[in-house]
Amino acid sequence: MNLPDEDHVMRFVPWSRLRRDEGENVIGFLPHAFELRPEEQSLSVNWLEYFSGDREIRIQESVKIFRNTRVVGKKSAFGIGNVGQIKEICGANGAPVRIVYEPEVNNQAHSAIRRLPRDDLSLLEALAADAFVELVRNVDV
Amino acid sequence: MSDKPIQSHSSSTALTNAAHSALKADALRNALYSAFKGSALGEEQVLGMPSALHAAAFSEDTRLIERRVNELLNPPSPASLTFVLAERQLEERLFDATASVKILTAQIAMHLEREWRDKLFRQLDSLHDLAEWEPDDEPIQQASFATFLKAIVEIKPQRRPGLGLSHGGNLIAAWTTGRDRLTIEFMAKDRVRWVLARYRDGESEYFAGQTSVSRLAEGLAPYDPKYWFSV
């Protein structure tokens, strides 16, 4: 199932791929936060609208799942992007991605960004700078 | 915005879970001893007497402390030993990687101000923070760091970059001016790839390139290097 364009997805970003200024203040994401690992076929995200409740509660529920299913360091953060905007930005950069709902046993909100090219640094930068525009720090949830 | 102090993870300051447990056990043992010290009994008697007597004679808090001490003294399970071992191996890998690039830095110390070198070391420690480490990531690669050092000597940026790491252990340097962003990934064999995002009249534009470190300055020349690197 394709996620609706008006919905949102959340991606976990470890400390090493957060963009920081020279004072070590977190100011965004590095493009590498959205880079596929060699063994990955798609980029893992959580579908926020899978959860009921207001935006705050959805964010909390999604973070709870991340914390239960992987290592989530105190200094890590989460990026939130609008599905339609992600698709538009990828399309404009020559990558017509699909964002699909792919629930997993321990993560019913799991979704995937498919057809994301490897090694396209401009596209990754566009995702980091203009698609995942909201940053939520783990310590704030 | 994060304003937390950078954590240092040299071998002298970082403690494994096992070491933490040992310290906790010591602390609790001391607390237990202190709790009994005021009694008329000697230390040996106190630590050796049966728990039934404890239950009758001492407070709930004291018995709780004793129970926790005993729990900590139980032999660890094989599974927890494996976990501790794996964590120790990872910690050693991270420490070794950090040490090797610090040694590399020392070899070109004359090209770096002391203040920047110290800051760079703190950034490297922070990148290898065990508590933040992604299990499948590679620690910083020496070949990538060597490329980074060559680039820094070449372009001599007055503004220091924020640093990051790719999955594969390539060092990433980021300069940010307002919304505009320059990101450079340093790879092995003196290769670099870079990308910049600029905003003009609200419209974003991206430029990217891949070149050798010796031609990095030339590659960035059309994009006003002073804008990124000058204070």
GROMACS .gro file of C-alpha atoms in nm:
model
  372
    1MET     CA    1   0.000   0.000   0.000
    2ASN     CA    2   0.133   0.343  -0.095
    3LEU     CA    3   0.122   0.594   0.187
    4PRO     CA    4  -0.104   0.897   0.128
    5ASP     CA    5   0.078   1.210   0.013
    6GLU     CA    6  -0.056   1.415   0.303
    7ASP     CA    7   0.087   1.175   0.564
    8HIS     CA    8   0.430   1.180   0.730
    9VAL     CA    9   0.717   0.943   0.791
   10MET     CA   10   0.981   0.944   1.062
   11ARG     CA   11   1.339   0.820   1.031
   12PHE     CA   12   1.587   0.747   1.307
   13VAL     CA   13   1.918   0.931   1.266
   14PRO     CA   14   2.217   0.836   1.483
   15TRP     CA   15   2.448   1.095   1.639
   16SER     CA   16   2.721   1.036   1.380
   17ARG     CA   17   2.491   1.145   1.095
   18LEU     CA   18   2.346   1.456   1.254
   19ARG     CA   19   2.461   1.782   1.106
   20ARG     CA   20   2.640   1.989   1.367
   21ASP     CA   21   2.798   2.331   1.367
   22GLU     CA   22   3.152   2.390   1.487
   23GLY     CA   23   3.022   2.418   1.843
   24GLU     CA   24   2.875   2.065   1.819
   25ASN     CA   25   2.521   2.203   1.820
   26VAL     CA   26   2.281   1.987   1.622
   27ILE     CA   27   2.140   2.187   1.330
   28GLY     CA   28   2.001   1.921   1.097
   29PHE     CA   29   2.088   1.601   0.914
   30LEU     CA   30   2.383   1.504   0.702
   31PRO     CA   31   2.289   1.370   0.357
   32HIS     CA   32   2.437   1.038   0.471
   33ALA     CA   33   2.149   0.999   0.716
   34PHE     CA   34   1.942   0.890   0.416
   35GLU     CA   35   2.200   0.675   0.245
   36LEU     CA   36   2.121   0.306   0.190
   37ARG     CA   37   2.361   0.056   0.342
   38PRO     CA   38   2.503  -0.188   0.086
   39GLU     CA   39   2.266  -0.465   0.201
   40GLU     CA   40   1.956  -0.242   0.211
   41GLN     CA   41   1.703  -0.232  -0.072
   42SER     CA   42   1.494   0.046   0.076
   43LEU     CA   43   1.511   0.319   0.337
   44SER     CA   44   1.331   0.231   0.661
   45VAL     CA   45   1.090   0.480   0.811
   46ASN     CA   46   0.789   0.477   1.043
   47TRP     CA   47   0.448   0.589   0.920
   48LEU     CA   48   0.332   0.847   1.174
   49GLU     CA   49  -0.037   0.839   1.080
   50TYR     CA   50  -0.045   0.466   1.157
   51PHE     CA   51  -0.084   0.577   1.518
   52SER     CA   52  -0.397   0.741   1.642
   53GLY     CA   53  -0.399   1.057   1.849
   54ASP     CA   54  -0.260   1.400   1.789
   55ARG     CA   55   0.079   1.471   1.635
   56GLU     CA   56   0.258   1.473   1.970
   57ILE     CA   57   0.121   1.133   2.064
   58ARG     CA   58   0.204   0.987   1.722
   59ILE     CA   59   0.561   1.105   1.758
   60GLN     CA   60   0.585   0.954   2.106
   61GLU     CA   61   0.442   0.621   1.989
   62SER     CA   62   0.679   0.603   1.694
   63VAL     CA   63   0.980   0.685   1.913
   64LYS     CA   64   0.868   0.419   2.159
   65ILE     CA   65   0.884   0.159   1.881
   66PHE     CA   66   1.228   0.276   1.771
   67ARG     CA   67   1.350   0.245   2.129
   68ASN     CA   68   1.208  -0.106   2.159
   69THR     CA   69   1.353  -0.235   1.835
   70ARG     CA   70   1.699  -0.082   1.805
   71VAL     CA   71   1.976   0.106   1.981
   72VAL     CA   72   1.865   0.467   2.021
   73GLY     CA   73   2.140   0.680   2.174
   74LYS     CA   74   2.059   0.977   2.393
   75LYS     CA   75   2.210   1.220   2.144
   76SER     CA   76   2.038   1.073   1.840
   77ALA     CA   77   1.737   1.232   1.669
   78PHE     CA   78   1.450   1.163   1.432
   79GLY     CA   79   1.368   1.327   1.103
   80ILE     CA   80   1.009   1.383   0.994
   81GLY     CA   81   0.909   1.441   0.634
   82ASN     CA   82   0.586   1.473   0.439
   83VAL     CA   83   0.526   1.182   0.203
   84GLY     CA   84   0.419   1.399  -0.091
   85GLN     CA   85   0.713   1.633  -0.048
   86ILE     CA   86   0.963   1.348  -0.030
   87LYS     CA   87   0.822   1.201  -0.351
   88GLU     CA   88   0.823   1.541  -0.523
   89ILE     CA   89   1.182   1.618  -0.425
   90CYS     CA   90   1.305   1.273  -0.529
   91GLY     CA   91   1.114   1.297  -0.857
   92ALA     CA   92   1.264   1.637  -0.931
   93ASN     CA   93   1.606   1.480  -0.881
   94GLY     CA   94   1.532   1.199  -1.125
   95ALA     CA   95   1.430   0.937  -0.869
   96PRO     CA   96   1.058   0.854  -0.871
   97VAL     CA   97   1.045   0.676  -0.536
   98ARG     CA   98   0.755   0.484  -0.384
   99ILE     CA   99   0.676   0.510  -0.014
  100VAL     CA  100   0.496   0.197   0.095
  101TYR     CA  101   0.355   0.052   0.415
  102GLU     CA  102   0.550  -0.262   0.510
  103PRO     CA  103   0.461  -0.363   0.865
  104GLU     CA  104   0.699  -0.586   1.057
  105VAL     CA  105   0.628  -0.818   1.347
  106ASN     CA  106   0.778  -0.585   1.605
  107ASN     CA  107   0.704  -0.261   1.422
  108GLN     CA  108   0.355  -0.227   1.282
  109ALA     CA  109   0.428   0.128   1.160
  110HIS     CA  110   0.726   0.025   0.950
  111SER     CA  111   0.731   0.164   0.598
  112ALA     CA  112   0.989   0.189   0.325
  113ILE     CA  113   1.111   0.438   0.069
  114ARG     CA  114   1.173   0.223  -0.237
  115ARG     CA  115   1.369   0.287  -0.558
  116LEU     CA  116   1.602   0.530  -0.385
  117PRO     CA  117   1.923   0.542  -0.587
  118ARG     CA  118   2.257   0.471  -0.427
  119ASP     CA  119   2.544   0.719  -0.442
  120ASP     CA  120   2.341   1.020  -0.550
  121LEU     CA  121   2.473   1.276  -0.305
  122SER     CA  122   2.264   1.562  -0.448
  123LEU     CA  123   1.946   1.365  -0.390
  124LEU     CA  124   2.051   1.269  -0.036
  125GLU     CA  125   2.128   1.634   0.034
  126ALA     CA  126   1.786   1.734  -0.098
  127LEU     CA  127   1.625   1.481   0.137
  128ALA     CA  128   1.832   1.609   0.430
  129ALA     CA  129   1.780   1.978   0.360
  130ASP     CA  130   1.434   2.004   0.209
  131ALA     CA  131   1.236   1.683   0.265
  132PHE     CA  132   1.298   1.578   0.626
  133VAL     CA  133   1.247   1.929   0.751
  134GLU     CA  134   1.155   1.854   1.110
  135LEU     CA  135   1.408   1.731   1.364
  136VAL     CA  136   1.303   1.575   1.693
  137ARG     CA  137   1.579   1.506   1.943
  138ASN     CA  138   1.552   1.179   2.132
  139VAL     CA  139   1.604   1.355   2.465
  140ASP     CA  140   1.302   1.573   2.400
  141VAL     CA  141   1.056   1.282   2.367
  142MET     CA  142   2.009   2.268   1.998
  143SER     CA  143   2.249   2.046   2.182
  144ASP     CA  144   2.465   2.215   2.436
  145LYS     CA  145   2.584   1.902   2.610
  146PRO     CA  146   2.953   1.868   2.681
  147ILE     CA  147   3.136   1.632   2.449
  148GLN     CA  148   3.198   1.298   2.612
  149SER     CA  149   3.547   1.158   2.609
  150HIS     CA  150   3.596   0.788   2.555
  151SER     CA  151   3.960   0.719   2.606
  152SER     CA  152   4.042   0.385   2.761
  153SER     CA  153   4.123   0.553   3.088
  154THR     CA  154   3.781   0.712   3.129
  155ALA     CA  155   3.539   0.470   2.968
  156LEU     CA  156   3.401   0.193   3.186
  157THR     CA  157   3.255  -0.130   3.059
  158ASN     CA  158   2.927  -0.261   3.196
  159ALA     CA  159   3.125  -0.519   3.389
  160ALA     CA  160   3.339  -0.251   3.549
  161HIS     CA  161   3.029  -0.052   3.636
  162SER     CA  162   2.880  -0.359   3.804
  163ALA     CA  163   3.198  -0.418   4.000
  164LEU     CA  164   3.197  -0.057   4.117
  165LYS     CA  165   2.831  -0.083   4.211
  166ALA     CA  166   2.903  -0.398   4.408
  167ASP     CA  167   3.188  -0.225   4.588
  168ALA     CA  168   2.975   0.078   4.662
  169LEU     CA  169   2.693  -0.134   4.797
  170ARG     CA  170   2.929  -0.346   4.999
  171ASN     CA  171   3.071  -0.027   5.152
  172ALA     CA  172   2.723   0.104   5.218
  173LEU     CA  173   2.632  -0.222   5.386
  174TYR     CA  174   2.943  -0.211   5.599
  175SER     CA  175   2.874   0.150   5.695
  176ALA     CA  176   2.519   0.061   5.786
  177PHE     CA  177   2.645  -0.204   6.028
  178LYS     CA  178   2.947  -0.013   6.151
  179GLY     CA  179   2.757   0.157   6.429
  180SER     CA  180   2.655  -0.174   6.580
  181ALA     CA  181   2.856  -0.353   6.846
  182LEU     CA  182   2.956  -0.630   6.607
  183GLY     CA  183   3.291  -0.651   6.430
  184GLU     CA  184   3.320  -0.638   6.053
  185GLU     CA  185   3.372  -1.011   6.007
  186GLN     CA  186   3.078  -1.096   6.224
  187VAL     CA  187   2.860  -0.850   6.043
  188LEU     CA  188   2.941  -0.982   5.699
  189GLY     CA  189   2.923  -1.343   5.808
  190MET     CA  190   2.609  -1.356   6.016
  191PRO     CA  191   2.297  -1.535   5.895
  192SER     CA  192   2.027  -1.342   5.717
  193ALA     CA  193   1.761  -1.444   5.965
  194LEU     CA  194   1.936  -1.237   6.226
  195HIS     CA  195   1.963  -0.947   5.982
  196ALA     CA  196   1.592  -0.962   5.919
  197ALA     CA  197   1.518  -0.936   6.286
  198ALA     CA  198   1.773  -0.675   6.375
  199PHE     CA  199   1.798  -0.434   6.082
  200SER     CA  200   1.580  -0.200   5.885
  201GLU     CA  201   1.408  -0.272   5.554
  202ASP     CA  202   1.655  -0.043   5.376
  203THR     CA  203   1.951  -0.234   5.512
  204ARG     CA  204   1.802  -0.567   5.407
  205LEU     CA  205   1.736  -0.428   5.061
  206ILE     CA  206   2.099  -0.325   5.032
  207GLU     CA  207   2.212  -0.669   5.138
  208ARG     CA  208   1.982  -0.838   4.888
  209ARG     CA  209   2.121  -0.622   4.608
  210VAL     CA  210   2.476  -0.701   4.709
  211ASN     CA  211   2.397  -1.072   4.694
  212GLU     CA  212   2.236  -1.034   4.353
  213LEU     CA  213   2.546  -0.861   4.224
  214LEU     CA  214   2.763  -1.139   4.362
  215ASN     CA  215   2.575  -1.406   4.165
  216PRO     CA  216   2.785  -1.543   3.878
  217PRO     CA  217   2.691  -1.377   3.545
  218SER     CA  218   2.504  -1.589   3.291
  219PRO     CA  219   2.688  -1.703   2.975
  220ALA     CA  220   2.463  -1.477   2.765
  221SER     CA  221   2.552  -1.169   2.966
  222LEU     CA  222   2.920  -1.264   2.945
  223THR     CA  223   2.894  -1.283   2.566
  224PHE     CA  224   2.729  -0.942   2.561
  225VAL     CA  225   2.997  -0.790   2.783
  226LEU     CA  226   3.267  -0.948   2.567
  227ALA     CA  227   3.113  -0.814   2.245
  228GLU     CA  228   3.079  -0.470   2.397
  229ARG     CA  229   3.438  -0.475   2.516
  230GLN     CA  230   3.555  -0.577   2.168
  231LEU     CA  231   3.358  -0.292   2.014
  232GLU     CA  232   3.495  -0.049   2.270
  233GLU     CA  233   3.848  -0.162   2.186
  234ARG     CA  234   3.782  -0.123   1.812
  235LEU     CA  235   3.653   0.229   1.864
  236PHE     CA  236   3.943   0.316   2.090
  237ASP     CA  237   4.197   0.176   1.843
  238ALA     CA  238   4.041   0.365   1.552
  239THR     CA  239   4.040   0.690   1.747
  240ALA     CA  240   4.398   0.639   1.863
  241SER     CA  241   4.525   0.563   1.513
  242VAL     CA  242   4.382   0.883   1.365
  243LYS     CA  243   4.504   1.091   1.656
  244ILE     CA  244   4.853   0.957   1.594
  245LEU     CA  245   4.813   1.049   1.229
  246THR     CA  246   4.712   1.400   1.332
  247ALA     CA  247   5.018   1.432   1.553
  248GLN     CA  248   5.235   1.377   1.246
  249ILE     CA  249   5.109   1.701   1.091
  250ALA     CA  250   5.071   1.889   1.418
  251MET     CA  251   5.278   2.177   1.286
  252HIS     CA  252   4.998   2.257   1.037
  253LEU     CA  253   4.722   2.271   1.298
  254GLU     CA  254   4.673   2.520   1.576
  255ARG     CA  255   4.677   2.350   1.912
  256GLU     CA  256   4.326   2.474   1.990
  257TRP     CA  257   4.191   2.318   1.674
  258ARG     CA  258   4.377   1.993   1.726
  259ASP     CA  259   4.230   1.962   2.075
  260LYS     CA  260   3.885   2.034   1.940
  261LEU     CA  261   3.933   1.784   1.660
  262PHE     CA  262   4.028   1.517   1.913
  263ARG     CA  263   3.717   1.590   2.115
  264GLN     CA  264   3.505   1.563   1.800
  265LEU     CA  265   3.665   1.227   1.718
  266ASP     CA  266   3.596   1.102   2.071
  267SER     CA  267   3.238   1.215   2.037
  268LEU     CA  268   3.193   1.038   1.702
  269HIS     CA  269   3.309   0.715   1.865
  270ASP     CA  270   3.090   0.749   2.172
  271LEU     CA  271   3.003   0.389   2.260
  272ALA     CA  272   2.662   0.490   2.394
  273GLU     CA  273   2.568   0.638   2.056
  274TRP     CA  274   2.728   0.378   1.834
  275GLU     CA  275   2.530   0.218   1.550
  276PRO     CA  276   2.594  -0.158   1.567
  277ASP     CA  277   2.663  -0.210   1.196
  278ASP     CA  278   2.876   0.100   1.141
  279GLU     CA  279   3.249   0.097   1.078
  280PRO     CA  280   3.474   0.315   1.295
  281ILE     CA  281   3.662   0.595   1.123
  282GLN     CA  282   3.889   0.467   0.848
  283GLN     CA  283   4.249   0.578   0.864
  284ALA     CA  284   4.264   0.628   0.486
  285SER     CA  285   3.961   0.858   0.499
  286PHE     CA  286   4.112   1.059   0.782
  287ALA     CA  287   4.440   1.094   0.594
  288THR     CA  288   4.245   1.245   0.303
  289PHE     CA  289   4.071   1.481   0.546
  290LEU     CA  290   4.404   1.601   0.687
  291LYS     CA  291   4.539   1.665   0.338
  292ALA     CA  292   4.227   1.865   0.253
  293ILE     CA  293   4.254   2.075   0.569
  294VAL     CA  294   4.619   2.153   0.501
  295GLU     CA  295   4.526   2.241   0.143
  296ILE     CA  296   4.222   2.464   0.195
  297LYS     CA  297   4.313   2.597   0.543
  298PRO     CA  298   3.957   2.677   0.652
  299GLN     CA  299   3.929   2.942   0.923
  300ARG     CA  300   3.589   2.807   1.019
  301ARG     CA  301   3.600   2.459   1.169
  302PRO     CA  302   3.353   2.208   1.033
  303GLY     CA  303   3.107   1.991   1.220
  304LEU     CA  304   3.206   1.628   1.172
  305GLY     CA  305   3.015   1.308   1.100
  306LEU     CA  306   3.074   0.952   0.985
  307SER     CA  307   2.929   0.749   0.700
  308HIS     CA  308   2.817   0.385   0.750
  309GLY     CA  309   3.148   0.273   0.611
  310GLY     CA  310   3.363   0.493   0.836
  311ASN     CA  311   3.436   0.781   0.600
  312LEU     CA  312   3.476   1.113   0.776
  313ILE     CA  313   3.228   1.383   0.676
  314ALA     CA  314   3.286   1.755   0.728
  315ALA     CA  315   2.997   2.000   0.723
  316TRP     CA  316   3.001   2.378   0.694
  317THR     CA  317   2.670   2.559   0.737
  318THR     CA  318   2.598   2.926   0.671
  319GLY     CA  319   2.238   3.014   0.742
  320ARG     CA  320   2.037   2.766   0.537
  321ASP     CA  321   2.324   2.706   0.296
  322ARG     CA  322   2.519   2.386   0.348
  323LEU     CA  323   2.846   2.242   0.224
  324THR     CA  324   2.921   1.876   0.298
  325ILE     CA  325   3.242   1.694   0.207
  326GLU     CA  326   3.300   1.320   0.243
  327PHE     CA  327   3.661   1.210   0.262
  328MET     CA  328   3.734   0.873   0.107
  329ALA     CA  329   4.036   0.648   0.075
  330LYS     CA  330   4.305   0.706  -0.186
  331ASP     CA  331   4.280   1.086  -0.166
  332ARG     CA  332   3.930   1.098  -0.313
  333VAL     CA  333   3.661   1.338  -0.195
  334ARG     CA  334   3.299   1.387  -0.285
  335TRP     CA  335   3.113   1.700  -0.196
  336VAL     CA  336   2.766   1.849  -0.220
  337LEU     CA  337   2.634   2.193  -0.148
  338ALA     CA  338   2.285   2.332  -0.111
  339ARG     CA  339   2.222   2.702  -0.165
  340TYR     CA  340   1.904   2.902  -0.145
  341ARG     CA  341   1.845   3.193  -0.382
  342ASP     CA  342   1.514   3.379  -0.361
  343GLY     CA  343   1.369   3.090  -0.165
  344GLU     CA  344   1.463   2.837  -0.432
  345SER     CA  345   1.708   2.560  -0.347
  346GLU     CA  346   1.987   2.453  -0.578
  347TYR     CA  347   2.230   2.168  -0.534
  348PHE     CA  348   2.577   2.116  -0.671
  349ALA     CA  349   2.787   1.806  -0.625
  350GLY     CA  350   3.124   1.678  -0.736
  351GLN     CA  351   3.381   1.409  -0.687
  352THR     CA  352   3.751   1.470  -0.729
  353SER     CA  353   4.095   1.414  -0.580
  354VAL     CA  354   4.184   1.603  -0.265
  355SER     CA  355   4.449   1.801  -0.451
  356ARG     CA  356   4.178   1.943  -0.679
  357LEU     CA  357   3.917   2.005  -0.413
  358ALA     CA  358   3.989   2.378  -0.385
  359GLU     CA  359   3.963   2.407  -0.763
  360GLY     CA  360   3.635   2.215  -0.763
  361LEU     CA  361   3.487   2.445  -0.499
  362ALA     CA  362   3.624   2.766  -0.651
  363PRO     CA  363   3.303   2.854  -0.845
  364TYR     CA  364   3.105   2.836  -0.521
  365ASP     CA  365   3.282   3.109  -0.325
  366PRO     CA  366   3.499   2.914  -0.081
  367LYS     CA  367   3.531   3.219   0.147
  368TYR     CA  368   3.158   3.203   0.205
  369TRP     CA  369   3.204   2.863   0.369
  370PHE     CA  370   3.552   2.871   0.515
  371SER     CA  371   3.610   3.229   0.635
  372VAL     CA  372   3.516   3.350   0.979
   0.00000   0.00000   0.00000
